[in-house]
Coordinates of C-alpha atoms in Angstrom, one line a residue:
M412 CA 162.8 193.9 -210.1
I413 CA 164.8 194.6 -206.9
S414 CA 165.3 191.3 -204.9
L415 CA 163.0 191.2 -201.8
K416 CA 166.0 191.0 -199.7
K417 CA 167.4 194.2 -201.2
N418 CA 164.1 195.9 -200.8
I419 CA 163.7 195.0 -197.3
S420 CA 167.3 196.2 -196.9
W421 CA 166.4 200.1 -198.5
N422 CA 162.9 199.9 -196.6
F423 CA 164.8 198.7 -193.1
S424 CA 167.6 201.5 -193.3
A425 CA 165.1 204.1 -194.5
N426 CA 162.7 203.4 -191.7
V427 CA 165.7 202.9 -188.8
L428 CA 166.8 206.4 -189.7
Y429 CA 163.0 207.9 -189.8
A430 CA 162.5 206.8 -186.8
A431 CA 165.6 207.9 -185.0
S432 CA 164.9 211.5 -186.8
Q433 CA 161.6 211.8 -185.0
W434 CA 163.0 210.1 -181.6
F435 CA 165.9 212.8 -181.5
I436 CA 162.7 215.3 -182.2
I437 CA 161.1 214.0 -179.1
S438 CA 164.6 213.3 -177.0
M439 CA 165.0 217.6 -178.0
I440 CA 161.9 218.5 -176.8
A441 CA 162.6 216.9 -173.5
K442 CA 166.1 218.0 -173.3
L443 CA 165.4 221.7 -174.3
M444 CA 161.8 222.4 -173.1
G445 CA 161.3 220.1 -170.8
A446 CA 158.2 217.0 -169.9
E447 CA 155.5 219.1 -170.4
T448 CA 156.1 220.7 -173.2
L449 CA 156.6 217.3 -174.8
G450 CA 152.8 216.8 -173.8
I451 CA 151.9 219.5 -175.6
Y452 CA 153.8 218.3 -178.8
A453 CA 152.2 214.1 -178.3
L454 CA 148.9 215.7 -177.2
G455 CA 148.9 217.5 -180.3
M456 CA 150.2 214.4 -182.5
A457 CA 147.1 212.8 -180.7
I458 CA 144.3 215.2 -182.1
V459 CA 145.4 215.2 -185.2
G460 CA 147.4 211.5 -186.2
P461 CA 144.0 209.3 -185.5
V462 CA 142.4 211.6 -188.7
F463 CA 144.5 211.5 -191.2
S464 CA 145.0 208.0 -190.2
F465 CA 141.3 207.2 -191.2
S466 CA 141.1 209.6 -194.1
N467 CA 144.5 208.0 -195.7
F468 CA 142.7 204.7 -195.8
N469 CA 146.1 202.9 -195.5
L470 CA 145.9 203.5 -199.4
R471 CA 149.3 202.4 -199.3
S472 CA 148.3 199.5 -198.4
A473 CA 146.0 198.6 -200.8
Q474 CA 147.7 200.0 -203.8
A475 CA 150.6 197.6 -203.1
T476 CA 148.3 194.5 -203.3
D477 CA 146.2 195.8 -205.9
V478 CA 148.2 193.1 -209.0
R479 CA 145.0 193.1 -210.6
D480 CA 145.8 196.8 -211.3
A481 CA 141.8 197.3 -210.4
Y482 CA 142.2 201.2 -210.1
N483 CA 144.7 203.3 -211.5
F484 CA 147.3 205.8 -209.6
S485 CA 145.3 208.4 -210.3
D486 CA 141.9 207.3 -208.7
Y487 CA 143.7 206.9 -205.8
L488 CA 145.5 210.4 -206.0
G489 CA 142.2 211.8 -206.4
F490 CA 140.4 210.4 -203.6
R491 CA 143.3 211.4 -201.5
A492 CA 143.4 215.1 -202.7
L493 CA 139.2 214.7 -201.5
T494 CA 139.9 212.5 -198.2
S495 CA 143.2 214.6 -196.9
V496 CA 141.2 218.4 -197.9
M497 CA 138.3 217.1 -195.6
S498 CA 140.9 216.3 -192.8
L499 CA 142.5 219.0 -192.5
A500 CA 139.4 221.1 -192.5
F501 CA 137.7 218.8 -189.5
I502 CA 140.7 219.7 -187.6
C503 CA 140.3 223.0 -188.1
L504 CA 137.3 222.8 -186.8
L505 CA 137.9 220.2 -184.2
V506 CA 140.3 222.6 -182.6
F507 CA 138.6 225.6 -181.6
V508 CA 135.7 223.0 -180.2
L509 CA 138.1 221.2 -177.7
P510 CA 139.1 223.1 -174.1
Y511 CA 142.9 223.7 -175.1
S512 CA 145.2 226.5 -175.0
N513 CA 145.8 228.8 -178.1
Q514 CA 149.0 226.8 -177.8
I515 CA 147.6 223.7 -178.3
V516 CA 145.3 224.6 -181.1
E517 CA 148.2 226.3 -183.2
F518 CA 150.3 223.9 -183.0
S519 CA 147.7 220.8 -184.0
I520 CA 146.6 222.8 -187.0
I521 CA 150.2 223.6 -188.3
L522 CA 150.7 219.6 -187.5
A523 CA 147.8 219.1 -189.2
M524 CA 149.3 220.9 -192.5
A525 CA 152.6 219.0 -192.2
K526 CA 150.0 215.4 -192.4
F527 CA 148.1 216.5 -195.6
V528 CA 151.1 217.3 -197.3
E529 CA 152.9 214.1 -195.9
S530 CA 149.9 212.1 -196.9
F531 CA 150.8 212.6 -200.9
S532 CA 154.4 211.4 -199.7
D533 CA 152.4 208.4 -198.7
L534 CA 150.6 207.8 -201.6
S535 CA 153.6 207.9 -204.0
Y536 CA 155.5 205.7 -201.6
G537 CA 152.6 203.1 -202.3
A538 CA 152.9 202.9 -206.2
L539 CA 156.6 202.9 -206.0
Q540 CA 156.2 199.9 -203.3
K541 CA 154.0 198.5 -205.6
V542 CA 156.3 198.3 -208.1
E543 CA 159.0 197.0 -205.9
R544 CA 161.0 200.1 -206.2
M545 CA 161.6 200.6 -202.2
D546 CA 165.0 202.2 -202.7
L547 CA 163.4 205.2 -204.6
L548 CA 160.8 205.7 -201.3
S549 CA 163.6 205.0 -199.0
K550 CA 165.4 207.5 -200.2
S551 CA 162.6 209.7 -200.0
L552 CA 161.8 208.8 -196.4
I553 CA 165.5 209.0 -195.2
I554 CA 165.9 213.0 -197.0
R555 CA 162.4 213.9 -195.1
G556 CA 163.4 212.5 -191.9
V557 CA 167.0 214.1 -191.8
L558 CA 165.7 217.4 -193.0
S559 CA 162.8 217.2 -190.9
S560 CA 163.8 216.6 -187.3
A561 CA 167.4 219.3 -188.2
G562 CA 165.1 221.8 -189.2
F563 CA 162.4 221.3 -186.1
V564 CA 165.4 221.2 -183.3
L565 CA 167.4 224.7 -185.1
A566 CA 164.1 226.2 -185.2
L567 CA 163.2 225.6 -181.6
V568 CA 167.3 226.3 -180.4
V569 CA 166.4 229.3 -182.2
F570 CA 162.9 230.7 -180.8
S571 CA 161.5 227.8 -178.3
N572 CA 158.6 228.1 -179.6
L573 CA 156.6 224.8 -180.6
V574 CA 154.5 226.2 -183.5
L575 CA 157.3 228.0 -185.6
S576 CA 159.1 224.7 -185.3
A577 CA 156.4 222.9 -186.3
A578 CA 156.2 224.7 -189.3
V579 CA 159.4 223.7 -190.6
L580 CA 157.9 220.0 -190.8
V581 CA 155.6 221.9 -193.3
A582 CA 158.0 223.2 -195.5
V583 CA 160.0 219.9 -195.7
N584 CA 157.5 217.6 -196.4
L585 CA 156.4 220.4 -199.2
M586 CA 159.9 220.1 -200.5
V587 CA 160.4 216.4 -200.8
F588 CA 157.0 215.9 -202.0
T589 CA 157.3 218.2 -204.9
F590 CA 161.6 217.8 -205.8
Y591 CA 161.9 214.3 -205.3
D592 CA 158.5 212.3 -204.8
V593 CA 156.7 213.5 -208.1
P594 CA 160.0 213.1 -210.4
A595 CA 160.3 209.4 -208.9
L596 CA 156.7 209.0 -210.0
R597 CA 157.6 209.9 -213.1
A598 CA 160.5 208.1 -213.8
N599 CA 158.6 204.9 -213.5
N600 CA 155.8 206.3 -215.6
I601 CA 153.1 207.0 -212.8
S602 CA 151.4 209.4 -214.5
F603 CA 151.0 212.3 -211.4
R604 CA 147.1 213.8 -212.2
F605 CA 143.9 213.1 -211.4
L606 CA 140.4 214.6 -213.0
L607 CA 137.3 215.8 -211.8
H608 CA 134.3 214.0 -213.1
D609 CA 131.4 211.4 -213.1
K610 CA 132.6 208.7 -213.7
K611 CA 136.0 209.4 -211.5
A612 CA 133.1 210.5 -208.8
R613 CA 131.8 206.6 -209.2
Q614 CA 135.3 205.6 -208.9
Y615 CA 135.9 207.0 -206.0
W616 CA 132.7 205.8 -204.4
S617 CA 134.0 201.9 -205.7
L618 CA 137.5 202.7 -203.8
F619 CA 136.3 204.3 -200.5
K620 CA 134.2 201.0 -200.4
V621 CA 137.1 198.9 -200.8
V622 CA 139.4 200.5 -198.6
L623 CA 136.9 201.6 -196.0
P624 CA 137.5 198.7 -193.4
L625 CA 141.6 199.8 -194.0
G626 CA 140.7 203.2 -192.6
V627 CA 139.0 201.6 -189.3
V628 CA 141.5 199.4 -189.2
V629 CA 144.4 202.2 -188.7
L630 CA 142.3 204.5 -186.9
V631 CA 141.8 201.8 -184.3
N632 CA 145.5 200.9 -184.3
T633 CA 145.8 204.9 -184.2
L634 CA 143.7 205.0 -181.3
A635 CA 145.1 202.3 -179.4
T636 CA 148.5 204.4 -179.1
N637 CA 145.9 207.7 -178.2
I638 CA 143.7 206.5 -176.4
P639 CA 146.2 205.7 -173.2
R640 CA 147.3 209.5 -173.9
Y641 CA 144.0 211.3 -173.7
A642 CA 143.1 209.3 -169.9
I643 CA 146.9 210.6 -169.3
E644 CA 145.8 214.0 -169.6
H645 CA 142.7 213.8 -168.4
Y646 CA 143.3 211.8 -165.3
V647 CA 147.6 212.6 -164.5
G648 CA 148.1 215.8 -166.0
L649 CA 150.5 217.0 -169.3
K650 CA 154.1 216.3 -167.8
E651 CA 153.2 213.2 -166.4
L652 CA 151.9 212.6 -170.3
G653 CA 155.1 213.9 -171.5
V654 CA 156.9 211.5 -169.4
Y655 CA 154.8 208.4 -171.0
S656 CA 155.0 209.7 -174.5
G657 CA 158.9 209.6 -174.7
I658 CA 159.1 206.3 -173.0
A659 CA 156.1 205.1 -175.3
Y660 CA 157.9 206.1 -178.5
F661 CA 160.2 203.0 -178.1
I662 CA 157.2 201.0 -178.9
M663 CA 157.2 203.0 -181.8
V664 CA 160.6 202.7 -182.8
G665 CA 160.4 199.1 -183.1
S666 CA 157.0 199.7 -184.9
T667 CA 158.8 201.3 -187.5
L668 CA 161.2 198.1 -188.0
V669 CA 158.6 196.0 -188.3
N670 CA 156.3 198.1 -191.0
A671 CA 159.2 198.4 -192.9
L672 CA 159.9 194.4 -192.9
G673 CA 156.0 194.5 -193.4
Q674 CA 155.6 197.0 -196.5
S675 CA 158.6 195.7 -198.1
A676 CA 157.3 192.1 -197.8
T677 CA 153.3 192.5 -198.3
P678 CA 153.4 192.9 -202.7
R679 CA 155.7 189.3 -202.2
L680 CA 153.1 188.1 -199.6
A681 CA 150.0 189.2 -202.2
K682 CA 151.3 187.5 -205.5
L683 CA 152.5 184.2 -202.9
H684 CA 148.8 184.2 -201.6
L685 CA 147.8 183.7 -205.4
Q686 CA 150.3 181.5 -206.9
D687 CA 151.9 179.4 -203.5
Q688 CA 150.1 178.8 -200.4
R689 CA 153.5 176.9 -198.9
G690 CA 155.8 179.8 -199.5
Y691 CA 153.1 182.3 -198.4
K692 CA 153.5 180.9 -195.3
N693 CA 157.2 180.0 -194.9
L694 CA 157.3 183.9 -195.7
L695 CA 154.9 184.5 -192.9
A696 CA 157.1 182.5 -190.4
K697 CA 160.2 184.1 -190.8
L698 CA 158.8 187.4 -190.6
C699 CA 157.2 186.8 -187.3
F700 CA 160.5 185.1 -186.2
A701 CA 162.4 187.5 -186.9
T702 CA 159.8 190.5 -185.1
L703 CA 159.8 188.2 -182.3
I704 CA 163.5 188.1 -181.7
M705 CA 163.9 191.5 -181.7
G706 CA 161.3 192.0 -179.2
V707 CA 163.4 190.2 -176.8
C708 CA 166.3 192.2 -177.2
G709 CA 164.4 195.1 -176.5
V710 CA 162.9 193.7 -173.6
A711 CA 166.1 192.4 -172.3
V712 CA 167.9 196.1 -172.8
A713 CA 165.0 197.8 -171.0
F714 CA 165.3 195.3 -167.8
F715 CA 169.2 195.7 -167.7
I716 CA 170.1 199.0 -168.3
G717 CA 166.2 200.6 -168.6
D718 CA 166.6 203.8 -166.2
W719 CA 170.3 204.6 -167.9
V720 CA 168.8 204.8 -170.9
L721 CA 166.1 207.0 -170.1
L722 CA 168.0 209.9 -169.0
L723 CA 170.8 209.0 -171.9
V724 CA 168.0 209.9 -174.1
Y725 CA 165.5 211.9 -172.4
N726 CA 166.3 214.2 -168.7
E727 CA 166.1 213.3 -165.0
E728 CA 162.9 214.1 -165.4
F729 CA 162.4 210.2 -166.7
L730 CA 164.4 208.2 -163.9
G731 CA 162.7 205.9 -162.0
H732 CA 160.5 204.8 -164.6
G733 CA 163.1 201.9 -165.6
M734 CA 160.3 198.8 -165.2
T735 CA 158.1 201.0 -167.0
L736 CA 159.8 201.0 -170.3
V737 CA 160.3 197.1 -169.6
W738 CA 156.7 196.7 -169.5
V739 CA 156.6 198.7 -172.8
M740 CA 159.1 196.8 -174.4
V741 CA 156.8 193.6 -173.3
A742 CA 153.9 195.3 -174.8
G743 CA 156.3 195.9 -177.9
L744 CA 157.3 192.3 -178.8
I745 CA 153.4 191.3 -178.8
L746 CA 152.6 194.5 -180.6
Y747 CA 155.2 193.1 -183.2
V748 CA 154.5 189.7 -184.0
S749 CA 150.5 190.6 -184.3
V750 CA 151.6 193.3 -187.2
I751 CA 153.2 191.2 -189.0
L752 CA 150.1 188.8 -188.6
G753 CA 147.8 191.9 -189.8
V754 CA 150.4 192.0 -192.8
G755 CA 149.4 188.5 -193.7
I756 CA 146.1 188.9 -193.6
T757 CA 145.9 192.4 -195.5
A758 CA 148.1 190.8 -198.5
R759 CA 145.3 188.4 -198.6
R760 CA 143.3 191.5 -199.1
Q761 CA 140.7 190.5 -195.9
F762 CA 140.1 194.4 -195.3
A763 CA 136.4 193.3 -194.2
V764 CA 137.5 190.6 -191.7
Q765 CA 140.9 193.0 -190.3
S766 CA 138.1 195.6 -189.6
R767 CA 135.8 193.1 -187.1
L768 CA 138.3 192.0 -185.4
S769 CA 140.2 196.2 -184.9
V770 CA 136.4 196.7 -183.0
L771 CA 137.0 194.1 -180.8
F772 CA 141.1 195.4 -180.0
L773 CA 139.5 198.9 -179.3
L774 CA 136.9 197.9 -176.9
T775 CA 139.8 195.8 -175.0
I776 CA 141.7 199.0 -175.1
V777 CA 138.8 201.5 -174.4
A778 CA 138.1 199.1 -171.2
T779 CA 141.6 198.6 -169.9
V780 CA 142.9 202.0 -170.2
F781 CA 139.7 203.9 -168.2
L782 CA 140.1 201.1 -165.5
L783 CA 143.4 200.9 -164.7
V784 CA 145.3 204.6 -165.3
P785 CA 142.9 206.2 -162.5
I786 CA 144.6 203.5 -160.5
Y787 CA 147.9 202.9 -162.1
G788 CA 148.7 205.8 -163.8
L789 CA 151.5 205.5 -166.1
R790 CA 152.3 201.9 -165.5
G791 CA 148.2 201.6 -165.8
A792 CA 148.7 202.8 -169.1
V793 CA 151.2 200.3 -170.3
Y794 CA 149.5 197.5 -168.5
S795 CA 146.4 198.1 -170.3
L796 CA 148.9 198.0 -173.6
C797 CA 149.8 194.4 -172.8
I798 CA 146.8 193.2 -172.3
S799 CA 144.7 194.7 -175.2
Y800 CA 147.8 193.7 -177.9
F801 CA 147.7 190.3 -176.7
V802 CA 144.2 190.2 -177.4
K803 CA 145.0 191.6 -180.9
L804 CA 147.7 189.2 -181.6
L805 CA 145.5 186.2 -180.6
M806 CA 142.5 187.6 -183.2
N807 CA 145.4 188.4 -186.1
A808 CA 146.4 184.0 -185.4
W809 CA 143.2 183.1 -185.5
C810 CA 142.1 184.6 -188.7
I811 CA 145.5 184.0 -190.5
Y812 CA 144.8 180.4 -188.9
F813 CA 140.9 179.9 -190.2
L814 CA 141.9 181.5 -193.7
Q815 CA 144.4 178.5 -194.1
K816 CA 142.3 176.2 -192.8
D817 CA 138.9 177.3 -194.9
S818 CA 139.8 178.8 -198.1
S819 CA 136.6 178.5 -199.4
Y820 CA 136.2 181.5 -197.3
V821 CA 138.8 184.3 -199.2
V822 CA 137.3 185.6 -201.2
E823 CA 139.6 188.4 -203.7
V824 CA 138.3 191.9 -203.2
S825 CA 139.2 193.6 -206.5

């Protein structure tokens, strides 16, 4: 078994490179095509992202914390196949109903196809995470990030077409899954097959009841990211949406790093929860401290050189939004600590508790976004994030405290 430090190192490095590759795509869209095209990209992501986030049901975390092997990989695989097919079909229907241009419709469908393939890579990552082979899944993430960003930008330069560039993502995801992820699973004696029969149907239904709360949590988190985008597109416009999305991606970069820490530590936290409560609390505290320091550094950089960073990464359309970046990083700081506390709750498999807290969080962000965006525009969306993430932080902290204090409340989900 690889040590926790090595797992964190591998996952952290891979997620840094992957986040950088996705940031490279956003930066090049802004530089080559302008803020309005970046707004189309952001809107497509906002349409597709929540659907697949929900239908994925965070099976990766469910697998990683399934230390008692309540379900085997074929159960997770068959369930993922069914939900991903339904998600792809739903998005194809949805974009034809929504009042968007042909370019947005075509881009959203191609992006949905890329997410469909990616969902199976994500499932393989959960299986590898469970056996603590973060090195293997990290290599897959690095390969996918480098190839997808290079291919996307190359297609953008050659064709100046967002839809054709998105098609490259489908091809890259399919190649990485086929030629790397599947062999990695087989090398770790994880059988990559599933069968459909009556017993499996009952198993899928049982699994659905377990992971539904996780799906709600992930859906809420994705909607929290995208609801401000819907409001900006509606009240302000596509160009402003592009500017907001570029600035808000600084949060996403930090979140990617925080998720890397959380994903690496989740299996260990799950075991410590069952075997060593003191060790569980100590590890969770260390992770919270690390993310707090990272968040403070982000705020400091944004405060001192925010405008210069925006000009360097994007273009002159982003100048004058330095203070917006500062507030974005404040929101990120609050979010990062909240995410780690959420990882602590996930490691205890208290999925239902998380889903109930997520509903309150969603209500907060909906209320604040539609109150503040019409008044303050882009800055209003960022203020909404700060308020909502702070509410989420308080709820997760309360939940951790309550679960630690009242151990009789803890019910293992199997």
